[in-house]
PDB file of C-alpha atoms in Angstrom:
ATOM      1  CA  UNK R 440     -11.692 -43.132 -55.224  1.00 56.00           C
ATOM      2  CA  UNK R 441     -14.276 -40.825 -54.416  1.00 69.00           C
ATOM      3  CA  UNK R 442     -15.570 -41.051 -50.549  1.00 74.00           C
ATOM      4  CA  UNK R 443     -18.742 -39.110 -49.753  1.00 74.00           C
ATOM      5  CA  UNK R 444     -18.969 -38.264 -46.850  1.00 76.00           C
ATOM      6  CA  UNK R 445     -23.319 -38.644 -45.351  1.00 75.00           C
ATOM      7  CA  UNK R 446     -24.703 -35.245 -44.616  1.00 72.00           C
ATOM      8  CA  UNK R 447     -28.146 -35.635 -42.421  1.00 76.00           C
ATOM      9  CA  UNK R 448     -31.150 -34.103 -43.886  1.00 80.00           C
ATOM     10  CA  UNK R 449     -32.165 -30.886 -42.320  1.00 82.00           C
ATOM     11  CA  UNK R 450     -28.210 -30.361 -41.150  1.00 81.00           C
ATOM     12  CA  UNK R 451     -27.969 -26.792 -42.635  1.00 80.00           C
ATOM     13  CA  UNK R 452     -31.192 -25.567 -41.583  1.00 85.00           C
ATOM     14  CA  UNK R 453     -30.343 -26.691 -37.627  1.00 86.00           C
ATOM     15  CA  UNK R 454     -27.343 -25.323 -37.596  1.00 87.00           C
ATOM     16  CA  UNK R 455     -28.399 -21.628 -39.272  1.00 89.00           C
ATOM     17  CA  UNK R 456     -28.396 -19.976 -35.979  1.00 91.00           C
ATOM     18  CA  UNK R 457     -24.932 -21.410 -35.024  1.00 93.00           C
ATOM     19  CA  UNK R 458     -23.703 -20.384 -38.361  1.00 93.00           C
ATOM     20  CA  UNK R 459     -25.166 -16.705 -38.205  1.00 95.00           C
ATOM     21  CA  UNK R 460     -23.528 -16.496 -34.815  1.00 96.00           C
ATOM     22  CA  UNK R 461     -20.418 -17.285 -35.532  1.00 96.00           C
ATOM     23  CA  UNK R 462     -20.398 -15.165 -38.176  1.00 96.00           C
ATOM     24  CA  UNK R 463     -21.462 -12.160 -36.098  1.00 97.00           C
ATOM     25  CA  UNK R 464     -19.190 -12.720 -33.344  1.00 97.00           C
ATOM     26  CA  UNK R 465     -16.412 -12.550 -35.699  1.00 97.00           C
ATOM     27  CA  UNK R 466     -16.947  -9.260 -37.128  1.00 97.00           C
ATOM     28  CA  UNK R 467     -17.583  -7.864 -33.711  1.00 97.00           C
ATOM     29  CA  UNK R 468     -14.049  -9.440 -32.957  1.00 95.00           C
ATOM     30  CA  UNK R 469     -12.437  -8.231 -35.560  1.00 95.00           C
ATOM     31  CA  UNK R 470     -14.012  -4.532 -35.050  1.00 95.00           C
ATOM     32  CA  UNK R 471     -13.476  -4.096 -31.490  1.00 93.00           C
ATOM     33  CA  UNK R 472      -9.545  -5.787 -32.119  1.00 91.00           C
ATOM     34  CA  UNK R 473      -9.670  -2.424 -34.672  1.00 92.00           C
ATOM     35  CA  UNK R 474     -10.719  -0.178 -31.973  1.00 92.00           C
ATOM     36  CA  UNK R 475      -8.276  -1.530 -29.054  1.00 92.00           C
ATOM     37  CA  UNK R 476      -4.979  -2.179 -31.369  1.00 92.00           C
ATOM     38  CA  UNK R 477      -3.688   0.925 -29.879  1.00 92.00           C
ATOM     39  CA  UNK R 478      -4.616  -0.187 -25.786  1.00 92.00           C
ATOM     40  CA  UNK R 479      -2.953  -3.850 -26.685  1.00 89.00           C
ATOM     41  CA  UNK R 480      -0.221  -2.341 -28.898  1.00 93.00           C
ATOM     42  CA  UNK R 481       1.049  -0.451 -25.606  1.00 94.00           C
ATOM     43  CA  UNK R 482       0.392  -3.055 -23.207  1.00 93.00           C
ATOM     44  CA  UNK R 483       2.700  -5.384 -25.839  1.00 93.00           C
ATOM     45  CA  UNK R 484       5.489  -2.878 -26.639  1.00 95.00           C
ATOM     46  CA  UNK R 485       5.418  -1.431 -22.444  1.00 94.00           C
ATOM     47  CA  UNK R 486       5.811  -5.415 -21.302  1.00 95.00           C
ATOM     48  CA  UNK R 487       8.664  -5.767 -24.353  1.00 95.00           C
ATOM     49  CA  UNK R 488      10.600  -3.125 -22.951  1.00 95.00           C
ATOM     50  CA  UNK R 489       9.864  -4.071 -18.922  1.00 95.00           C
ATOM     51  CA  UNK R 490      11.768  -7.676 -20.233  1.00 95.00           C
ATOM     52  CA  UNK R 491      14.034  -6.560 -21.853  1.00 94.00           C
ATOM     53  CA  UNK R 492      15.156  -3.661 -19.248  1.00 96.00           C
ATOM     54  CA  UNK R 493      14.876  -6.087 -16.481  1.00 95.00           C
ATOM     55  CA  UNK R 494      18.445  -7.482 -16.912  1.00 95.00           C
ATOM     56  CA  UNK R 495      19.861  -4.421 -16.998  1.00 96.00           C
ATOM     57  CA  UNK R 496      18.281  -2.973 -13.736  1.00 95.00           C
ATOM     58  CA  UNK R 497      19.191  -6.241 -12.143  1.00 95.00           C
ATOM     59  CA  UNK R 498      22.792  -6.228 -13.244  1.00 95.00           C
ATOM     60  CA  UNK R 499      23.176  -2.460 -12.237  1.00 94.00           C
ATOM     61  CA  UNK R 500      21.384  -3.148  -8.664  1.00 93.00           C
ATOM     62  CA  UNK R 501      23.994  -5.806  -8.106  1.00 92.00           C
ATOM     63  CA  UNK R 502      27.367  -3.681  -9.473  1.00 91.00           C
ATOM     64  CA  UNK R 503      25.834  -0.916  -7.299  1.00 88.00           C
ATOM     65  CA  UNK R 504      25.366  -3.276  -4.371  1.00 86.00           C
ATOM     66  CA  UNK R 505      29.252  -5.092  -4.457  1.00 85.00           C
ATOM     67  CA  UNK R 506      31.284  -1.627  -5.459  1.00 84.00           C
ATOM     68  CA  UNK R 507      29.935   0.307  -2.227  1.00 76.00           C
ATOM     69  CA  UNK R 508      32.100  -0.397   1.207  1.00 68.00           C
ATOM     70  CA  UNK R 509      29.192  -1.314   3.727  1.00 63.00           C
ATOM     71  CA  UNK R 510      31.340   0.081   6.312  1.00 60.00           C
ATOM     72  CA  UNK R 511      30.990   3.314   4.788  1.00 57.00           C
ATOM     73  CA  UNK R 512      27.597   4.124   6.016  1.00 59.00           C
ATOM     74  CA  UNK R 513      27.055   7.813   5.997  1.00 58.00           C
ATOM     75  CA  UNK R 514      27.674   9.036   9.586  1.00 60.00           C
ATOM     76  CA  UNK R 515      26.333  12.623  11.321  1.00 61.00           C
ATOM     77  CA  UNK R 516      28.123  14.650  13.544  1.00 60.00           C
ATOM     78  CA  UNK R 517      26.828  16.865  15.127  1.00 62.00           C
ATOM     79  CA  UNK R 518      29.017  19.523  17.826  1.00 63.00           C
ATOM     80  CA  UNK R 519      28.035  22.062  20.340  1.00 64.00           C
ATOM     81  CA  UNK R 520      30.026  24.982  20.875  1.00 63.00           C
ATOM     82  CA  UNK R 521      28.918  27.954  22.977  1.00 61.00           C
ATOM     83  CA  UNK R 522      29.126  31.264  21.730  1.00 63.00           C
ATOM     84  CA  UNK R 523      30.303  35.060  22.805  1.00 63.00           C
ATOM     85  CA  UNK R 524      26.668  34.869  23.444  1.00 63.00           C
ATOM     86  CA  UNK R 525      25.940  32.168  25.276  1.00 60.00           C
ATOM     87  CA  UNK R 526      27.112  32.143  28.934  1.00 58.00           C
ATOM     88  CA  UNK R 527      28.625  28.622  30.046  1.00 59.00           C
ATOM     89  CA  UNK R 528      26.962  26.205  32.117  1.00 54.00           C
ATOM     90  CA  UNK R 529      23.785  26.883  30.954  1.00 54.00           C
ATOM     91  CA  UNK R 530      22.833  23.253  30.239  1.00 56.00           C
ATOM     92  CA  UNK R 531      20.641  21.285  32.896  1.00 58.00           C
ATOM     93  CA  UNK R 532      20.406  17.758  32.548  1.00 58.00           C
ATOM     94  CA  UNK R 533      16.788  16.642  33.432  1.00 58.00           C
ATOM     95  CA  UNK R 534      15.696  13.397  34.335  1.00 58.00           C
ATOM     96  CA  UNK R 535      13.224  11.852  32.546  1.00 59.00           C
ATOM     97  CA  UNK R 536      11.404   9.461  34.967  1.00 59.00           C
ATOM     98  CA  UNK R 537       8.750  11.238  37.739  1.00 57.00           C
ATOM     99  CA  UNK R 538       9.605   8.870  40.687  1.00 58.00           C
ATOM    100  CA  UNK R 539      10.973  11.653  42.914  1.00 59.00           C
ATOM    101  CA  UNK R 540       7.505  13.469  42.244  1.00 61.00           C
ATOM    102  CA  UNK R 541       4.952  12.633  44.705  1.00 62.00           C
ATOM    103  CA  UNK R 542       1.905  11.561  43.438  1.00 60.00           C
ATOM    104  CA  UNK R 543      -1.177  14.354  43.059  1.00 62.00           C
ATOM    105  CA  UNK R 544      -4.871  13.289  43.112  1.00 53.00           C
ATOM    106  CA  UNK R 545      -5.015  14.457  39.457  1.00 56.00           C
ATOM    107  CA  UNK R 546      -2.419  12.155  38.064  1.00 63.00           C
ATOM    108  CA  UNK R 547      -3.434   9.382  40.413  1.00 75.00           C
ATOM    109  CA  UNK R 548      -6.196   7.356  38.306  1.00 80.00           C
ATOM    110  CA  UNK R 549      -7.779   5.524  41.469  1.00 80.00           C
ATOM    111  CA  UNK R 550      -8.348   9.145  43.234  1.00 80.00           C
ATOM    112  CA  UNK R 551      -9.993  10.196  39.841  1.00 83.00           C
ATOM    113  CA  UNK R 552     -12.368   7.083  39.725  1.00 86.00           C
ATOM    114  CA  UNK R 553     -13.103   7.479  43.441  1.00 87.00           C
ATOM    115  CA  UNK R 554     -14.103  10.719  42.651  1.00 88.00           C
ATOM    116  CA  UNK R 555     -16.550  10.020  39.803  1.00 90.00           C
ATOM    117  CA  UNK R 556     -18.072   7.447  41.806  1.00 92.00           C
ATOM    118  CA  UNK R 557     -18.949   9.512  44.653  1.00 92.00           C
ATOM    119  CA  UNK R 558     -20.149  12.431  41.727  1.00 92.00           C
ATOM    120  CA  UNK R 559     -22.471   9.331  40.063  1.00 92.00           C
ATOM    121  CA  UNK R 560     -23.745   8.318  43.870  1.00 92.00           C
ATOM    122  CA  UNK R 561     -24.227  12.084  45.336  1.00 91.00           C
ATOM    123  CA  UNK R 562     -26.833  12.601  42.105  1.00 90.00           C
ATOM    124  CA  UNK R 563     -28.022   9.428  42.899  1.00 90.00           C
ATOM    125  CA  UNK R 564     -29.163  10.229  46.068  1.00 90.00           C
ATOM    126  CA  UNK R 565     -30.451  13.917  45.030  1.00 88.00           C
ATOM    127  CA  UNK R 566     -32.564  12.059  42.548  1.00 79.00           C
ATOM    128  CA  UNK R 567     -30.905  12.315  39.138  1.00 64.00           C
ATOM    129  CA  UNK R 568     -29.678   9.833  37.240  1.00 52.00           C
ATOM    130  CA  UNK R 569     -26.388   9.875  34.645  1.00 48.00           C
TER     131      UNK R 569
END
């Protein structure tokens, strides 16, 4: 048995353009997967060796992880001895907080502001303005 299969008239002649196309866009594929073998080539061979290192990283991580002691941690010393040259007693031990201090108008923040206010009103009053 012999089935033919209908054909519209005028089918090849609408469809040159999407013929031609395809046709073009397959030799530009195939030319620019000429010129970027190389570029894909590495991205394939670099992402083959990532898997396939992978394991073996992880594996070494955890063996490194379980064979150290974590109550070894590495611990510094560190000793003060005076020598032929330096005369004993010559460490003073200086608090850190200012309470004992009393407070001056420069390190008092409400002096300073008072201070610029009565600047900004004084040139005020001559006339000039900030």
């Amino acid at each position: 048995m012999r089935y033919r299969s209908y054909v519209p008239q005028g089918l090849w002649q609408r469809t040159r353009w999407i013929r031609l196309a395809f046709i073009v866009g397959l030799v530009v594929g195939l030319i620019l997967g000429w010129l970027f073998h190389g570029i894909i080539s590495l991205v394939m061979q670099f992402g083959l060796v990532a898997i396939l290192l992978l394991p073996i990283v992880i594996i070494g991580f955890l063996w490194w992880r379980a064979s150290r002691r974590p109550s070894e941690r590495p611990m510094t010393v560190m000793t003060w001895r005076g020598g032929p040259s330096e005369p004993s007693g010559t460490v003073e031990d200086v608090p850190f907080t200012t309470a004992d201090r009393p407070r001056t108008a420069a390190s008092d923040i409400e002096a300073e502001l008072d201070a610029l206010r009565s600047a900004r009103d004084r040139e005020r009053r001559e006339g000039r303005s900030l």
